[in-house]
mmCIF file of C-alpha atoms in Angstrom:
data_model
loop_
_atom_site.group_PDB
_atom_site.id
_atom_site.type_symbol
_atom_site.label_atom_id
_atom_site.label_comp_id
_atom_site.label_asym_id
_atom_site.label_seq_id
_atom_site.Cartn_x
_atom_site.Cartn_y
_atom_site.Cartn_z
ATOM 1 C CA MET C 1 0.084 0.053 0.043
ATOM 2 C CA ALA C 2 1.496 3.434 -1.026
ATOM 3 C CA LEU C 3 1.802 6.263 1.353
ATOM 4 C CA GLY C 4 -0.821 8.984 1.671
ATOM 5 C CA HIS C 5 -1.133 12.380 3.232
ATOM 6 C CA GLU C 6 -1.245 11.245 6.827
ATOM 7 C CA GLN C 7 0.456 14.155 8.714
ATOM 8 C CA VAL C 8 2.252 12.285 11.321
ATOM 9 C CA GLY C 9 5.575 13.971 12.577
ATOM 10 C CA VAL C 10 8.684 12.017 12.870
ATOM 11 C CA ASN C 11 9.073 13.417 16.552
ATOM 12 C CA LYS C 12 5.857 11.672 17.504
ATOM 13 C CA PHE C 13 7.204 8.303 16.413
ATOM 14 C CA LYS C 14 8.697 6.262 19.161
ATOM 15 C CA GLN C 15 12.243 5.178 18.618
ATOM 16 C CA PHE C 16 11.649 1.878 20.257
ATOM 17 C CA ASP C 17 8.226 0.322 20.605
ATOM 18 C CA CYS C 18 6.529 -3.216 20.873
ATOM 19 C CA VAL C 19 3.856 -3.774 18.119
ATOM 20 C CA VAL C 20 1.623 -6.704 17.179
ATOM 21 C CA ASP C 21 1.751 -7.047 13.356
ATOM 22 C CA TYR C 22 4.784 -8.879 12.048
ATOM 23 C CA SER C 23 3.066 -10.284 8.908
ATOM 24 C CA ASP C 24 5.579 -8.704 6.479
ATOM 25 C CA HIS C 25 8.634 -9.450 8.366
ATOM 26 C CA TYR C 26 11.232 -11.517 6.245
ATOM 27 C CA TYR C 27 11.962 -14.165 8.861
ATOM 28 C CA TYR C 28 8.215 -14.766 9.742
ATOM 29 C CA HIS C 29 7.896 -15.945 6.073
ATOM 30 C CA GLN C 30 11.171 -17.768 6.264
ATOM 31 C CA SER C 31 10.224 -19.838 9.383
ATOM 32 C CA LYS C 32 10.724 -23.445 9.061
ATOM 33 C CA PRO C 33 7.584 -25.732 9.241
ATOM 34 C CA ASN C 34 9.158 -27.697 12.248
ATOM 35 C CA GLN C 35 9.851 -24.500 14.274
ATOM 36 C CA LYS C 36 7.833 -24.747 17.538
ATOM 37 C CA SER C 37 5.113 -22.141 17.709
ATOM 38 C CA ASN C 38 1.729 -22.032 19.328
ATOM 39 C CA SER C 39 -1.737 -21.744 17.572
ATOM 40 C CA HIS C 40 -1.157 -18.007 17.092
ATOM 41 C CA GLY C 41 2.155 -18.296 15.398
ATOM 42 C CA THR C 42 4.011 -17.176 18.492
ATOM 43 C CA MET C 43 7.540 -18.422 18.555
ATOM 44 C CA MET C 44 8.102 -20.736 21.381
ATOM 45 C CA ILE C 45 11.573 -20.018 22.994
ATOM 46 C CA ASN C 46 11.979 -22.611 25.694
ATOM 47 C CA ASN C 47 15.473 -21.511 26.744
ATOM 48 C CA ARG C 48 14.974 -19.211 29.717
ATOM 49 C CA ASN C 49 18.531 -17.675 29.319
ATOM 50 C CA THR C 50 17.729 -16.776 25.691
ATOM 51 C CA MET C 51 14.476 -15.099 26.716
ATOM 52 C CA LYS C 52 16.162 -13.158 29.600
ATOM 53 C CA ARG C 53 18.917 -12.013 27.068
ATOM 54 C CA ILE C 54 16.426 -10.880 24.594
ATOM 55 C CA MET C 55 14.529 -8.895 27.164
ATOM 56 C CA LYS C 56 17.995 -7.378 28.044
ATOM 57 C CA GLU C 57 18.449 -6.365 24.583
ATOM 58 C CA TRP C 58 15.136 -4.709 24.364
ATOM 59 C CA GLU C 59 16.066 -2.602 27.490
ATOM 60 C CA ILE C 60 19.399 -1.660 25.981
ATOM 61 C CA LEU C 61 17.738 -0.565 22.748
ATOM 62 C CA GLU C 62 15.080 1.377 24.519
ATOM 63 C CA LYS C 63 17.513 3.390 26.499
ATOM 64 C CA ASN C 64 20.582 3.783 24.143
ATOM 65 C CA LEU C 65 19.273 4.192 20.482
ATOM 66 C CA PRO C 66 20.788 7.201 18.585
ATOM 67 C CA ALA C 67 18.346 9.689 17.009
ATOM 68 C CA SER C 68 19.003 8.081 13.646
ATOM 69 C CA ILE C 69 17.874 4.561 14.410
ATOM 70 C CA PHE C 70 14.340 3.263 15.099
ATOM 71 C CA VAL C 71 13.357 -0.189 16.299
ATOM 72 C CA ARG C 72 10.092 -2.295 16.385
ATOM 73 C CA VAL C 73 9.817 -5.639 18.376
ATOM 74 C CA TYR C 74 6.836 -7.972 18.390
ATOM 75 C CA GLU C 75 4.522 -8.862 21.115
ATOM 76 C CA GLY C 76 3.854 -12.164 19.646
ATOM 77 C CA ARG C 77 7.250 -13.043 18.156
ATOM 78 C CA ILE C 78 10.001 -11.911 20.699
ATOM 79 C CA ASP C 79 12.431 -13.644 18.314
ATOM 80 C CA LEU C 80 11.903 -10.897 15.556
ATOM 81 C CA LEU C 81 13.062 -7.318 15.318
ATOM 82 C CA ARG C 82 12.908 -4.673 12.718
ATOM 83 C CA ALA C 83 15.245 -1.595 12.498
ATOM 84 C CA ALA C 84 15.174 1.488 10.325
ATOM 85 C CA ILE C 85 18.456 3.392 9.961
ATOM 86 C CA ILE C 86 18.494 7.045 8.530
ATOM 87 C CA GLY C 87 21.508 7.591 6.177
ATOM 88 C CA ALA C 88 24.186 9.754 7.699
ATOM 89 C CA SER C 89 25.088 13.156 6.437
ATOM 90 C CA LYS C 90 28.387 13.355 4.501
ATOM 91 C CA THR C 91 27.672 10.043 2.888
ATOM 92 C CA PRO C 92 25.905 8.951 -0.421
ATOM 93 C CA TYR C 93 23.171 7.470 1.919
ATOM 94 C CA HIS C 94 22.145 10.758 3.393
ATOM 95 C CA ASN C 95 18.477 11.260 4.139
ATOM 96 C CA GLY C 96 17.720 7.863 3.000
ATOM 97 C CA LEU C 97 15.977 5.061 5.055
ATOM 98 C CA PHE C 98 17.289 1.501 5.288
ATOM 99 C CA PHE C 99 15.249 -1.377 6.817
ATOM 100 C CA PHE C 100 16.725 -4.532 8.394
ATOM 101 C CA ASP C 101 14.775 -7.426 9.630
ATOM 102 C CA LEU C 102 16.463 -9.506 12.431
ATOM 103 C CA GLN C 103 15.929 -12.793 14.009
ATOM 104 C CA PHE C 104 17.301 -14.105 17.333
ATOM 105 C CA PRO C 105 18.339 -17.749 17.044
ATOM 106 C CA SER C 106 16.909 -20.212 19.545
ATOM 107 C CA ASP C 107 20.259 -20.358 21.383
ATOM 108 C CA TYR C 108 20.928 -16.701 21.469
ATOM 109 C CA PRO C 109 23.403 -15.271 22.311
ATOM 110 C CA ASN C 110 25.618 -18.333 21.604
ATOM 111 C CA ASN C 111 25.062 -17.329 17.953
ATOM 112 C CA PRO C 112 24.579 -13.945 16.416
ATOM 113 C CA PRO C 113 21.181 -12.751 15.140
ATOM 114 C CA LYS C 114 20.232 -13.269 11.556
ATOM 115 C CA VAL C 115 19.918 -10.119 9.611
ATOM 116 C CA TYR C 116 18.088 -9.282 6.429
ATOM 117 C CA TYR C 117 18.441 -6.178 4.398
ATOM 118 C CA ARG C 118 15.212 -5.083 2.654
ATOM 119 C CA SER C 119 16.930 -4.372 -0.552
ATOM 120 C CA PHE C 120 14.125 -4.220 -3.244
ATOM 121 C CA GLY C 121 16.629 -6.122 -5.318
ATOM 122 C CA LEU C 122 19.150 -3.189 -5.309
ATOM 123 C CA ARG C 123 22.741 -3.506 -4.246
ATOM 124 C CA LEU C 124 23.848 -0.120 -2.918
ATOM 125 C CA ASN C 125 26.772 -1.296 -0.825
ATOM 126 C CA PRO C 126 29.400 -4.203 -1.141
ATOM 127 C CA ASN C 127 28.162 -5.591 2.306
ATOM 128 C CA LEU C 128 24.421 -5.480 1.484
ATOM 129 C CA TYR C 129 23.597 -7.983 -1.305
ATOM 130 C CA ASN C 130 20.636 -7.459 -3.600
ATOM 131 C CA SER C 131 19.263 -10.750 -2.121
ATOM 132 C CA GLY C 132 19.110 -9.072 1.221
ATOM 133 C CA TYR C 133 22.155 -10.939 2.537
ATOM 134 C CA VAL C 134 24.301 -8.921 5.020
ATOM 135 C CA CYS C 135 28.100 -9.249 5.081
ATOM 136 C CA LEU C 136 29.494 -8.291 8.425
ATOM 137 C CA SER C 137 32.222 -9.621 10.749
ATOM 138 C CA LEU C 138 30.123 -9.071 13.652
ATOM 139 C CA LEU C 139 27.303 -11.302 12.408
ATOM 140 C CA ASN C 140 30.130 -13.905 11.522
ATOM 141 C CA THR C 141 29.240 -13.586 7.694
ATOM 142 C CA TRP C 142 32.540 -12.158 7.002
ATOM 143 C CA GLY C 143 36.108 -12.701 8.220
ATOM 144 C CA GLY C 144 37.431 -10.992 11.266
ATOM 145 C CA LYS C 145 39.373 -11.375 14.519
ATOM 146 C CA GLY C 146 38.826 -11.059 18.144
ATOM 147 C CA THR C 147 36.131 -8.439 18.878
ATOM 148 C CA GLU C 148 35.334 -7.942 15.296
ATOM 149 C CA ARG C 149 33.438 -11.199 15.398
ATOM 150 C CA TRP C 150 30.295 -12.002 17.531
ATOM 151 C CA CYS C 151 31.134 -12.491 21.147
ATOM 152 C CA PRO C 152 28.166 -13.972 23.147
ATOM 153 C CA ASP C 153 29.126 -12.187 26.387
ATOM 154 C CA LYS C 154 29.678 -8.852 25.008
ATOM 155 C CA SER C 155 28.021 -8.285 21.566
ATOM 156 C CA THR C 156 24.661 -6.674 21.380
ATOM 157 C CA ILE C 157 21.859 -5.839 18.844
ATOM 158 C CA LEU C 158 22.741 -2.062 19.516
ATOM 159 C CA GLN C 159 26.302 -2.861 18.376
ATOM 160 C CA VAL C 160 25.082 -4.611 15.304
ATOM 161 C CA LEU C 161 22.840 -1.712 14.327
ATOM 162 C CA LEU C 162 25.618 0.909 15.103
ATOM 163 C CA SER C 163 28.042 -1.127 12.832
ATOM 164 C CA LEU C 164 25.531 -1.217 9.982
ATOM 165 C CA GLN C 165 25.109 2.616 10.168
ATOM 166 C CA GLY C 166 28.829 3.503 10.830
ATOM 167 C CA LEU C 167 30.908 0.826 9.096
ATOM 168 C CA VAL C 168 28.545 -0.174 6.183
ATOM 169 C CA LEU C 169 26.506 2.838 5.321
ATOM 170 C CA ASN C 170 29.720 5.074 5.307
ATOM 171 C CA GLU C 171 31.025 8.065 3.288
ATOM 172 C CA LYS C 172 33.161 5.801 0.923
ATOM 173 C CA PRO C 173 31.443 2.354 0.727
ATOM 174 C CA TYR C 174 33.700 1.622 -2.380
ATOM 175 C CA TYR C 175 36.473 0.630 -0.070
ATOM 176 C CA ASN C 176 34.277 -1.890 1.624
ATOM 177 C CA GLU C 177 34.968 -4.278 -1.291
ATOM 178 C CA PRO C 178 38.197 -6.118 -0.686
ATOM 179 C CA GLY C 179 38.292 -7.766 -4.142
ATOM 180 C CA ILE C 180 37.428 -6.447 -7.531
ATOM 181 C CA LYS C 181 36.169 -2.884 -7.081
ATOM 182 C CA PRO C 182 32.475 -2.268 -7.996
ATOM 183 C CA ALA C 183 33.368 0.862 -9.913
ATOM 184 C CA TRP C 184 36.452 2.699 -11.372
ATOM 185 C CA SER C 185 36.657 5.240 -8.405
ATOM 186 C CA TRP C 186 34.920 5.868 -5.164
ATOM 187 C CA GLU C 187 33.505 9.019 -6.580
ATOM 188 C CA SER C 188 31.929 7.004 -9.401
ATOM 189 C CA TYR C 189 30.507 4.376 -6.940
ATOM 190 C CA ASN C 190 29.133 7.042 -4.735
ATOM 191 C CA ALA C 191 27.247 8.384 -7.586
ATOM 192 C CA ASP C 192 25.781 4.819 -8.331
ATOM 193 C CA VAL C 193 24.853 4.507 -4.627
ATOM 194 C CA PHE C 194 23.017 7.843 -4.373
ATOM 195 C CA ALA C 195 20.935 6.841 -7.425
ATOM 196 C CA LEU C 196 20.119 3.417 -5.819
ATOM 197 C CA SER C 197 19.344 5.120 -2.530
ATOM 198 C CA CYS C 198 16.853 7.351 -4.545
ATOM 199 C CA LYS C 199 15.293 4.224 -6.081
ATOM 200 C CA THR C 200 14.922 2.707 -2.550
ATOM 201 C CA MET C 201 13.213 5.859 -1.319
ATOM 202 C CA LEU C 202 10.530 5.446 -4.129
ATOM 203 C CA TYR C 203 10.111 1.770 -3.363
ATOM 204 C CA LEU C 204 9.561 2.681 0.369
ATOM 205 C CA MET C 205 6.959 5.142 -0.398
ATOM 206 C CA LYS C 206 5.214 2.647 -2.653
ATOM 207 C CA LYS C 207 5.452 -0.253 -0.419
ATOM 208 C CA PRO C 208 6.276 0.907 3.196
ATOM 209 C CA ALA C 209 7.514 -1.442 5.871
ATOM 210 C CA ARG C 210 4.702 -2.263 8.277
ATOM 211 C CA ASN C 211 4.542 -0.302 11.498
ATOM 212 C CA PHE C 212 6.729 2.336 9.786
ATOM 213 C CA GLU C 213 4.172 3.843 7.389
ATOM 214 C CA GLY C 214 3.666 7.104 9.328
ATOM 215 C CA PHE C 215 7.392 7.345 10.008
ATOM 216 C CA ILE C 216 8.487 6.897 6.372
ATOM 217 C CA ALA C 217 5.863 9.608 5.143
ATOM 218 C CA ALA C 218 6.885 11.984 7.810
ATOM 219 C CA HIS C 219 10.723 11.568 7.283
ATOM 220 C CA PHE C 220 10.331 12.116 3.401
ATOM 221 C CA ARG C 221 8.020 14.960 3.979
ATOM 222 C CA ASP C 222 10.662 16.690 6.254
ATOM 223 C CA HIS C 223 13.628 15.965 3.855
ATOM 224 C CA ALA C 224 11.994 16.069 0.340
ATOM 225 C CA SER C 225 13.478 19.482 -0.445
ATOM 226 C CA VAL C 226 16.971 18.652 0.525
ATOM 227 C CA ILE C 227 16.885 15.499 -1.416
ATOM 228 C CA LEU C 228 15.540 17.065 -4.652
ATOM 229 C CA LYS C 229 18.120 19.915 -4.227
ATOM 230 C CA ALA C 230 20.912 17.207 -3.748
ATOM 231 C CA CYS C 231 19.777 15.663 -7.077
ATOM 232 C CA VAL C 232 20.258 18.966 -8.762
ATOM 233 C CA ALA C 233 23.527 19.784 -7.239
ATOM 234 C CA TYR C 234 25.121 16.451 -7.895
ATOM 235 C CA ARG C 235 23.665 16.241 -11.457
ATOM 236 C CA ASN C 236 25.216 19.544 -12.204
ATOM 237 C CA GLY C 237 28.505 18.873 -10.707
ATOM 238 C CA ARG C 238 28.415 21.581 -7.951
ATOM 239 C CA VAL C 239 29.489 19.249 -5.171
ATOM 240 C CA ARG C 240 30.800 15.668 -4.783
ATOM 241 C CA VAL C 241 27.901 13.150 -4.188
ATOM 242 C CA GLY C 242 27.367 12.752 -0.440
ATOM 243 C CA LEU C 243 28.613 16.121 0.521
ATOM 244 C CA PHE C 244 25.562 18.383 -0.132
ATOM 245 C CA ASP C 245 24.549 20.197 2.888
ATOM 246 C CA GLY C 246 21.285 21.685 1.738
ATOM 247 C CA ASP C 247 22.550 25.229 1.345
ATOM 248 C CA ALA C 248 23.963 25.315 -2.221
ATOM 249 C CA PRO C 249 21.913 27.537 -4.364
ATOM 250 C CA VAL C 250 19.891 25.486 -7.059
ATOM 251 C CA GLY C 251 20.725 28.146 -9.627
ATOM 252 C CA SER C 252 24.390 28.220 -9.135
ATOM 253 C CA LYS C 253 26.331 27.962 -12.419
ATOM 254 C CA LYS C 254 29.797 27.118 -10.782
ATOM 255 C CA LYS C 255 30.993 23.572 -11.461
ATOM 256 C CA LYS C 256 33.436 21.624 -9.278
ATOM 257 C CA VAL C 257 33.017 17.958 -10.200
ATOM 258 C CA ASN C 258 32.987 16.096 -13.372
ATOM 259 C CA VAL C 259 29.625 14.138 -13.830
ATOM 260 C CA SER C 260 29.172 11.007 -16.043
ATOM 261 C CA LYS C 261 26.298 11.018 -18.607
ATOM 262 C CA LYS C 262 25.203 7.790 -16.852
ATOM 263 C CA PHE C 263 24.601 9.685 -13.656
ATOM 264 C CA LYS C 264 23.077 12.721 -15.307
ATOM 265 C CA ASP C 265 20.603 10.376 -17.053
ATOM 266 C CA SER C 266 19.701 8.687 -13.913
ATOM 267 C CA MET C 267 18.988 11.878 -12.036
ATOM 268 C CA ASN C 268 17.021 13.160 -15.057
ATOM 269 C CA GLU C 269 14.830 10.040 -14.679
ATOM 270 C CA LEU C 270 14.639 9.786 -10.834
ATOM 271 C CA TYR C 271 14.136 13.458 -10.064
ATOM 272 C CA PRO C 272 10.489 13.690 -11.516
ATOM 273 C CA GLU C 273 9.570 10.398 -9.973
ATOM 274 C CA LEU C 274 10.748 11.587 -6.652
ATOM 275 C CA TYR C 275 9.055 14.919 -7.011
ATOM 276 C CA LYS C 276 5.742 13.299 -7.663
ATOM 277 C CA ALA C 277 6.160 10.852 -4.749
ATOM 278 C CA PHE C 278 7.022 13.632 -2.314
ATOM 279 C CA ASN C 279 4.128 15.645 -3.591
ATOM 280 C CA ARG C 280 1.719 12.838 -3.120
ATOM 281 C CA ILE C 281 2.722 12.597 0.605
ATOM 282 C CA GLY C 282 2.241 16.226 1.097
ATOM 283 C CA ALA C 283 5.908 17.552 1.163
ATOM 284 C CA SER C 284 6.596 21.147 0.319
ATOM 285 C CA VAL C 285 8.114 20.890 -2.976
ATOM 286 C CA LYS C 286 6.102 23.518 -4.927
ATOM 287 C CA ASN C 287 8.988 25.901 -5.088
ATOM 288 C CA LEU C 288 11.251 23.410 -6.940
ATOM 289 C CA PRO C 289 11.006 22.396 -10.617
ATOM 290 C CA GLU C 290 9.014 19.303 -11.435
ATOM 291 C CA LYS C 291 11.741 17.893 -13.582
ATOM 292 C CA LEU C 292 15.397 18.538 -14.698
ATOM 293 C CA GLU C 293 15.626 20.195 -18.103
ATOM 294 C CA ASP C 294 18.835 22.285 -18.055
ATOM 295 C CA ASP C 295 22.153 21.138 -19.471
ATOM 296 C CA GLY C 296 23.928 21.328 -16.030
ATOM 297 C CA ASP C 297 24.726 25.076 -15.938
ATOM 298 C CA GLY C 298 21.292 26.425 -15.556
ATOM 299 C CA LYS C 299 20.686 26.984 -19.435
ATOM 300 C CA PRO C 300 18.241 24.994 -21.496
ATOM 301 C CA ALA C 301 19.607 22.025 -23.147
ATOM 302 C CA ASN C 302 18.601 22.937 -26.685
ATOM 303 C CA GLY C 303 20.250 24.656 -29.656
ATOM 304 C CA ILE C 304 23.636 23.803 -31.278
ATOM 305 C CA ILE C 305 25.633 24.345 -28.008
ATOM 306 C CA GLY C 306 23.477 22.020 -26.098
ATOM 307 C CA LYS C 307 23.615 19.340 -28.694
ATOM 308 C CA LEU C 308 27.413 19.440 -29.011
ATOM 309 C CA LYS C 309 27.732 19.332 -25.323
ATOM 310 C CA ARG C 310 25.531 16.314 -25.028
ATOM 311 C CA PHE C 311 27.557 14.738 -27.832
ATOM 312 C CA TRP C 312 30.859 15.552 -26.012
ATOM 313 C CA GLU C 313 29.497 14.114 -22.773
ATOM 314 C CA ALA C 314 28.372 10.854 -24.589
ATOM 315 C CA MET C 315 31.924 10.360 -26.041
ATOM 316 C CA THR C 316 33.710 10.983 -22.735
ATOM 317 C CA ALA C 317 31.275 9.196 -20.296
#
């Protein structure tokens, strides 16, 4: 169900809460037929130590979550958890929302939680596969030594979430890939990541994660203008992708960064879709253009000069 005009402020959305509906949780649908559950589908965790530790995790999250992470746990499935992470400033993920579904194993904390990234089929980070697989040493899904890996006595869900935000969704995710690099430079990869983050925004507004509908709408209403201005600034090469701070004038003609034709085309395509989606949820975007039609320096992309410029960009992209 797509988002509507419901005016719920982000500041009214609890950072941590216990809810009932887990019907769209990834691990609810991945539950094995032989898992023990009661007639209501409630996961039966028979290990008292595991239950006690999960309750402790809830307590830690409720008291210590940073302002940029929101969590929902489930009354009928204490083994499930969902987290929303807001992309940090000065990264290509800024102002984006990224959702993770977690499941505590029956022997928790002897083994780390399972974590699934709600990717919509997009791979916007070397650690986050388009299948939803999360590659992280703390989850024992990647190599590591000592405290880098899961420690039953010390590691926590809060630590996992902070690692996803700080170590995975970072300013230069290009360097997270130890093997063959995903692009020819970190700048080029950041451009690809920002475009994929924009696509993720569109998917989230079309199909919001359950129990986060109001939060998603409120978040994008609050940040729509900055996101659209960032699209313009990055497309026109006024600032490196990830570094837009919301203050650069949209009409500025000064160029600082080379921009590929591929990225310009992606912004030309995504910007009007974002504009329409933000407008549908009641964001204040009327003062911004509905689509990008200039050639990157504020002038119409027509005439001989515009055609020559586009030809040169195509040859050098």
